[in-house]
CSV table of C-alpha atoms in Angstrom, one decimal:
chain,number,residue,atom,x,y,z
E,8,MET,CA,17.9,-40.4,1.8
E,9,LEU,CA,15.1,-41.4,4.0
E,10,GLU,CA,15.9,-38.8,6.7
E,11,VAL,CA,14.1,-36.1,4.6
E,12,LEU,CA,10.8,-38.0,5.4
E,13,GLY,CA,11.3,-36.6,9.0
E,14,PHE,CA,10.4,-33.1,7.7
E,15,GLU,CA,6.7,-32.3,7.9
E,16,PHE,CA,6.7,-30.1,4.7
E,17,PHE,CA,8.1,-33.2,2.9
E,18,ARG,CA,5.5,-35.6,4.2
E,19,ASN,CA,2.8,-32.9,3.5
E,20,ALA,CA,4.1,-32.7,-0.2
E,21,LEU,CA,3.8,-36.4,-0.7
E,22,ILE,CA,0.3,-36.6,0.8
E,23,ALA,CA,-0.6,-33.8,-1.5
E,24,GLY,CA,0.9,-35.5,-4.4
E,25,VAL,CA,-1.1,-38.7,-3.7
E,26,LEU,CA,-4.4,-36.9,-3.4
E,27,ALA,CA,-3.8,-35.1,-6.5
E,28,SER,CA,-2.7,-38.2,-8.4
E,29,VAL,CA,-6.0,-39.9,-7.3
E,30,THR,CA,-8.2,-37.1,-8.7
E,31,CYS,CA,-6.1,-36.7,-11.9
E,32,GLY,CA,-6.2,-40.3,-12.8
E,33,ILE,CA,-10.0,-40.5,-12.3
E,34,ILE,CA,-11.0,-37.2,-13.8
E,35,GLY,CA,-8.1,-36.9,-16.3
E,36,THR,CA,-9.3,-40.2,-17.8
E,37,TYR,CA,-12.7,-38.6,-18.7
E,38,VAL,CA,-10.9,-35.4,-20.1
E,39,VAL,CA,-8.6,-37.4,-22.3
E,40,VAL,CA,-11.3,-39.9,-23.6
E,41,ARG,CA,-13.9,-37.1,-24.2
E,42,ARG,CA,-11.3,-34.8,-25.7
E,43,MET,CA,-11.9,-31.9,-23.2
E,44,VAL,CA,-8.3,-30.9,-22.7
E,45,ALA,CA,-8.9,-27.4,-24.1
E,46,ILE,CA,-11.9,-26.9,-21.8
E,47,SER,CA,-9.8,-27.9,-18.9
E,48,GLY,CA,-7.1,-25.5,-19.7
E,49,GLY,CA,-9.7,-22.7,-19.9
E,50,MET,CA,-11.1,-23.6,-16.4
E,51,SER,CA,-7.5,-23.6,-15.0
E,52,HIS,CA,-6.7,-20.1,-16.3
E,53,ALA,CA,-10.2,-19.0,-15.2
E,54,ALA,CA,-9.3,-20.1,-11.7
E,55,PHE,CA,-6.9,-17.2,-11.5
E,56,GLY,CA,-9.9,-14.8,-11.4
E,57,GLY,CA,-11.2,-16.7,-8.3
E,58,ILE,CA,-7.8,-16.5,-6.6
E,59,GLY,CA,-7.7,-12.7,-7.3
E,60,LEU,CA,-11.3,-12.5,-5.9
E,61,GLY,CA,-10.2,-14.4,-2.7
E,62,TYR,CA,-7.4,-11.8,-2.1
E,63,TYR,CA,-9.8,-9.0,-2.7
E,64,LEU,CA,-12.5,-10.3,-0.3
E,65,GLY,CA,-9.9,-11.4,2.3
E,66,ILE,CA,-10.7,-15.0,2.1
E,67,ASP,CA,-8.7,-18.1,1.3
E,68,PRO,CA,-7.7,-17.7,-2.2
E,69,LEU,CA,-8.4,-21.4,-3.0
E,70,ALA,CA,-11.8,-21.2,-1.6
E,71,GLY,CA,-12.4,-18.3,-4.1
E,72,ALA,CA,-10.9,-20.3,-6.8
E,73,THR,CA,-13.3,-23.2,-6.0
E,74,GLY,CA,-16.4,-21.1,-6.1
E,75,PHE,CA,-15.4,-19.1,-9.2
E,76,THR,CA,-14.2,-22.3,-11.2
E,77,VAL,CA,-17.2,-24.3,-10.6
E,78,ALA,CA,-19.4,-21.3,-11.6
E,79,THR,CA,-17.4,-20.9,-14.7
E,80,ALA,CA,-17.6,-24.7,-15.5
E,81,LEU,CA,-21.5,-24.5,-15.2
E,82,GLY,CA,-21.6,-21.3,-17.3
E,83,MET,CA,-19.6,-22.7,-20.1
E,84,GLY,CA,-21.5,-26.0,-20.0
E,85,THR,CA,-24.8,-24.2,-20.1
E,86,LEU,CA,-23.9,-21.8,-22.9
E,87,GLN,CA,-22.7,-24.7,-25.1
E,88,LEU,CA,-25.6,-27.0,-24.4
E,89,ARG,CA,-28.5,-24.5,-24.5
E,90,ALA,CA,-27.3,-21.5,-26.4
E,91,LYS,CA,-25.3,-23.6,-28.9
E,92,GLN,CA,-22.2,-21.6,-28.6
E,93,GLN,CA,-19.0,-22.7,-30.1
E,94,MET,CA,-16.8,-24.3,-27.4
E,95,ASP,CA,-13.6,-23.0,-28.6
E,96,THR,CA,-14.8,-19.5,-28.7
E,97,LEU,CA,-16.1,-19.9,-25.1
E,98,ILE,CA,-12.9,-21.3,-24.1
E,99,GLY,CA,-10.8,-18.3,-25.5
E,100,ALA,CA,-13.2,-15.8,-23.7
E,101,VAL,CA,-13.1,-17.6,-20.4
E,102,TRP,CA,-9.3,-18.1,-20.4
E,103,ALA,CA,-8.6,-14.4,-21.2
E,104,ALA,CA,-11.3,-13.0,-19.0
E,105,GLY,CA,-10.5,-15.2,-16.0
E,106,MET,CA,-6.8,-14.2,-16.0
E,107,ALA,CA,-7.8,-10.5,-16.6
E,108,LEU,CA,-10.1,-10.6,-13.6
E,109,GLY,CA,-7.5,-12.1,-11.4
E,110,ILE,CA,-5.0,-9.4,-12.3
E,111,LEU,CA,-7.6,-6.6,-11.8
E,112,PHE,CA,-8.5,-8.0,-8.3
E,113,VAL,CA,-4.9,-8.5,-7.2
E,114,TYR,CA,-4.3,-4.9,-8.2
E,115,LEU,CA,-7.2,-3.6,-6.4
E,116,THR,CA,-6.3,-5.4,-3.2
E,117,PRO,CA,-4.5,-3.3,-0.6
E,118,GLY,CA,-1.0,-4.3,0.2
E,119,PHE,CA,1.0,-7.2,-1.1
E,120,ALA,CA,-0.7,-10.5,-2.3
E,121,PRO,CA,1.3,-13.4,-0.4
E,122,ASP,CA,1.9,-16.6,-2.3
E,123,LEU,CA,0.7,-15.4,-5.7
E,124,PHE,CA,3.7,-16.9,-7.4
E,125,SER,CA,2.9,-20.3,-6.0
E,126,TYR,CA,-0.6,-20.2,-7.2
E,127,LEU,CA,0.5,-19.5,-10.7
E,128,PHE,CA,3.4,-22.1,-10.9
E,129,GLY,CA,2.8,-24.3,-7.8
E,130,ASN,CA,4.9,-25.3,-4.9
E,131,ILE,CA,4.1,-28.6,-3.5
E,132,LEU,CA,6.8,-28.4,-0.9
E,133,LEU,CA,4.9,-25.4,0.8
E,134,VAL,CA,1.3,-27.0,0.9
E,135,PRO,CA,0.0,-26.2,4.3
E,136,ARG,CA,-1.9,-28.7,6.4
E,137,GLY,CA,-5.2,-26.8,5.9
E,138,ASP,CA,-4.9,-27.1,2.2
E,139,ILE,CA,-4.2,-30.8,2.4
E,140,LEU,CA,-7.4,-31.2,4.4
E,141,LEU,CA,-9.3,-29.3,1.6
E,142,MET,CA,-7.8,-31.6,-1.1
E,143,ALA,CA,-8.7,-34.7,1.0
E,144,VAL,CA,-12.2,-33.6,1.2
E,145,LEU,CA,-12.3,-32.9,-2.6
E,146,THR,CA,-10.8,-36.2,-3.3
E,147,VAL,CA,-13.4,-38.0,-1.4
E,148,VAL,CA,-16.3,-36.1,-3.0
E,149,ILE,CA,-14.9,-36.7,-6.5
E,150,VAL,CA,-14.3,-40.4,-5.8
E,151,ALA,CA,-17.7,-40.9,-4.3
E,152,VAL,CA,-19.5,-39.3,-7.2
E,153,VAL,CA,-17.6,-41.1,-9.8
E,154,ALA,CA,-18.2,-44.4,-8.0
E,155,LEU,CA,-21.8,-43.7,-7.6
E,156,LEU,CA,-22.5,-42.7,-11.3
E,157,TYR,CA,-19.7,-44.7,-13.0
E,158,GLN,CA,-22.0,-46.3,-15.6
E,159,GLU,CA,-23.8,-43.2,-16.4
E,160,LEU,CA,-20.5,-41.0,-16.7
E,161,GLN,CA,-19.0,-43.7,-19.0
E,162,ALA,CA,-22.0,-43.7,-21.3
E,163,VAL,CA,-22.0,-39.9,-21.6
E,164,THR,CA,-18.2,-39.9,-22.2
E,165,PHE,CA,-18.1,-42.5,-24.9
E,166,ASP,CA,-21.4,-42.0,-26.7
E,167,PRO,CA,-23.7,-39.2,-25.6
E,168,ASP,CA,-26.3,-40.0,-28.4
E,169,TYR,CA,-26.6,-43.5,-27.1
E,170,ALA,CA,-26.9,-42.1,-23.6
E,171,LYS,CA,-29.9,-40.0,-24.8
E,172,VAL,CA,-31.5,-43.1,-26.3
E,173,MET,CA,-31.1,-44.8,-22.8
E,174,ASN,CA,-32.9,-41.9,-21.3
E,175,LEU,CA,-30.1,-40.7,-19.3
E,176,PRO,CA,-30.0,-37.0,-18.3
E,177,VAL,CA,-27.1,-36.2,-20.6
E,178,GLU,CA,-27.2,-32.5,-19.9
E,179,ARG,CA,-26.9,-32.8,-16.2
E,180,LEU,CA,-24.4,-35.4,-16.3
E,181,SER,CA,-22.1,-33.2,-18.8
E,182,LEU,CA,-22.6,-30.3,-16.3
E,183,LEU,CA,-21.6,-32.6,-13.5
E,184,LEU,CA,-18.5,-33.8,-15.2
E,185,LEU,CA,-17.5,-30.1,-15.9
E,186,VAL,CA,-17.9,-29.4,-12.2
E,187,LEU,CA,-15.7,-32.5,-11.3
E,188,ILE,CA,-13.0,-31.1,-13.7
E,189,ALA,CA,-13.3,-27.7,-12.0
E,190,LEU,CA,-12.8,-29.1,-8.6
E,191,THR,CA,-9.8,-31.3,-9.8
E,192,VAL,CA,-8.3,-28.2,-11.3
E,193,VAL,CA,-8.5,-26.3,-7.9
E,194,MET,CA,-6.8,-29.3,-6.3
E,195,LEU,CA,-3.9,-29.2,-8.7
E,196,ILE,CA,-3.2,-25.4,-8.4
E,197,ARG,CA,-1.2,-26.0,-5.1
E,198,VAL,CA,0.6,-28.8,-6.7
E,199,VAL,CA,1.9,-27.5,-10.1
E,200,GLY,CA,0.1,-24.1,-10.4
E,201,ILE,CA,-2.5,-22.6,-12.8
E,202,ILE,CA,0.0,-22.5,-15.7
E,203,LEU,CA,1.0,-26.2,-15.6
E,204,VAL,CA,-2.4,-27.7,-14.4
E,205,ILE,CA,-3.4,-29.1,-17.8
E,206,ALA,CA,-0.3,-31.3,-18.2
E,207,LEU,CA,-0.6,-33.1,-14.9
E,208,LEU,CA,-4.4,-33.6,-15.5
E,209,THR,CA,-3.9,-35.2,-18.9
E,210,LEU,CA,-0.5,-36.8,-19.3
E,211,PRO,CA,-0.9,-39.8,-16.9
E,212,ALA,CA,-4.3,-40.5,-18.5
E,213,ALA,CA,-2.8,-40.2,-21.8
E,214,ILE,CA,-0.1,-42.6,-21.3
E,215,SER,CA,-2.5,-45.1,-19.6
E,216,ARG,CA,-4.7,-45.0,-22.6
E,217,LEU,CA,-1.9,-46.2,-24.8
E,218,TYR,CA,-2.2,-49.5,-23.1
E,219,THR,CA,-5.8,-50.0,-22.2
E,220,THR,CA,-9.3,-49.0,-23.6
E,221,ARG,CA,-11.3,-49.7,-20.4
E,222,ILE,CA,-12.2,-46.8,-18.4
E,223,TRP,CA,-11.5,-48.4,-15.0
E,224,SER,CA,-8.0,-49.8,-15.9
E,225,MET,CA,-7.2,-46.4,-17.6
E,226,MET,CA,-8.1,-44.7,-14.3
E,227,LEU,CA,-6.0,-47.1,-12.2
E,228,GLY,CA,-3.0,-46.7,-14.4
E,229,ALA,CA,-3.2,-43.1,-14.5
E,230,VAL,CA,-3.6,-42.8,-10.8
E,231,VAL,CA,-0.4,-45.0,-10.4
E,232,LEU,CA,1.6,-43.0,-12.9
E,233,GLY,CA,0.5,-39.8,-11.3
E,234,VAL,CA,1.9,-40.9,-7.9
E,235,VAL,CA,5.2,-41.9,-9.5
E,236,PHE,CA,5.5,-38.6,-11.4
E,237,THR,CA,4.6,-36.4,-8.4
E,238,GLY,CA,6.8,-38.4,-6.1
E,239,MET,CA,9.9,-38.2,-8.5
E,240,GLY,CA,9.3,-34.5,-9.2
E,241,ILE,CA,9.2,-33.8,-5.5
E,242,TRP,CA,12.3,-35.7,-4.8
E,243,LEU,CA,14.2,-34.3,-7.8
E,244,SER,CA,13.1,-30.8,-7.0
E,245,TYR,CA,14.2,-31.1,-3.4
E,246,LEU,CA,17.7,-32.6,-4.4
E,247,ALA,CA,18.3,-29.9,-7.0
E,248,ASN,CA,16.5,-27.1,-5.3
E,249,VAL,CA,14.5,-26.2,-8.3
E,250,PRO,CA,10.7,-25.5,-8.6
E,251,SER,CA,8.7,-28.5,-7.7
E,252,GLY,CA,5.7,-27.9,-10.1
E,253,ALA,CA,7.8,-27.5,-13.2
E,254,THR,CA,10.0,-30.6,-12.2
E,255,ILE,CA,6.8,-32.8,-11.9
E,256,ILE,CA,5.6,-31.6,-15.3
E,257,LEU,CA,9.0,-32.4,-17.0
E,258,VAL,CA,9.1,-35.8,-15.5
E,259,SER,CA,5.6,-36.4,-16.8
E,260,THR,CA,6.3,-35.0,-20.2
E,261,LEU,CA,9.5,-37.1,-20.5
E,262,ALA,CA,7.5,-40.2,-19.6
E,263,TYR,CA,4.8,-39.4,-22.1
E,264,ALA,CA,7.4,-38.8,-24.9
E,265,GLY,CA,9.1,-42.2,-23.9
E,266,ALA,CA,5.7,-44.0,-24.0
E,267,LEU,CA,4.9,-42.6,-27.4
E,268,GLY,CA,8.4,-43.7,-28.6
E,269,VAL,CA,7.9,-47.2,-27.2
E,270,GLU,CA,4.5,-47.4,-28.9
E,271,ARG,CA,5.6,-46.4,-32.1
E,272,LEU,CA,8.4,-48.9,-32.1
E,273,ARG,CA,5.9,-51.6,-31.2
E,274,GLN,CA,3.7,-50.7,-34.1
E,275,ALA,CA,6.6,-50.7,-36.5
E,276,GLY,CA,7.7,-54.0,-35.3
């Protein structure tokens, strides 16, 4: 059972899973508490435009996705805050346009686009060391920013109006939170793929929220759950020889359904 740890690809997958779980637990908590699940879904699908652009320009698709998704997040946030556009309309437009641009860029790229399927559906067992280094850098950046601005982000998340009364830069903090979500989405693409990002970003935090209302404890619980879900998903996908991203999401979904069932029984009792 432990002999599989001798394979570098499996160790890389576990490291990637832990890094993704840390960012999911932290940023996913803000997403769930502030009800930004739909926005995150729009960003994740818009990221495909950046991946297609990366193929077209001959650069790392994840680098293309990073720049494209961050720009998309800033654009969506600015339009909502300043132009007073309806967020659901923006999400729909960004969701569709991002996917359409990705398809267009891939079509215009000469030759065959390698690993395109893994970007869509994820394959954590094939994450290269270079991507792990990128994930590690993004994790450090995200954790550092949240630690530095913990109180401010908490105020904006729970009560933006009160944050304005306290003279906090609500607009800039809101845009920063969108950028952090965008970076987390890029990290998760290699783990579960664009199509399934939203589930791993929100389910651990949603389960943790059932048992605590404090932000820091919710984050901690979500990180632990994320590690458990990704670890189990990787192991089961390896044993059954099935797609890792889908397995991780199914494990997470079953856990969420179980948690909801236990909570309902507890309230009924």
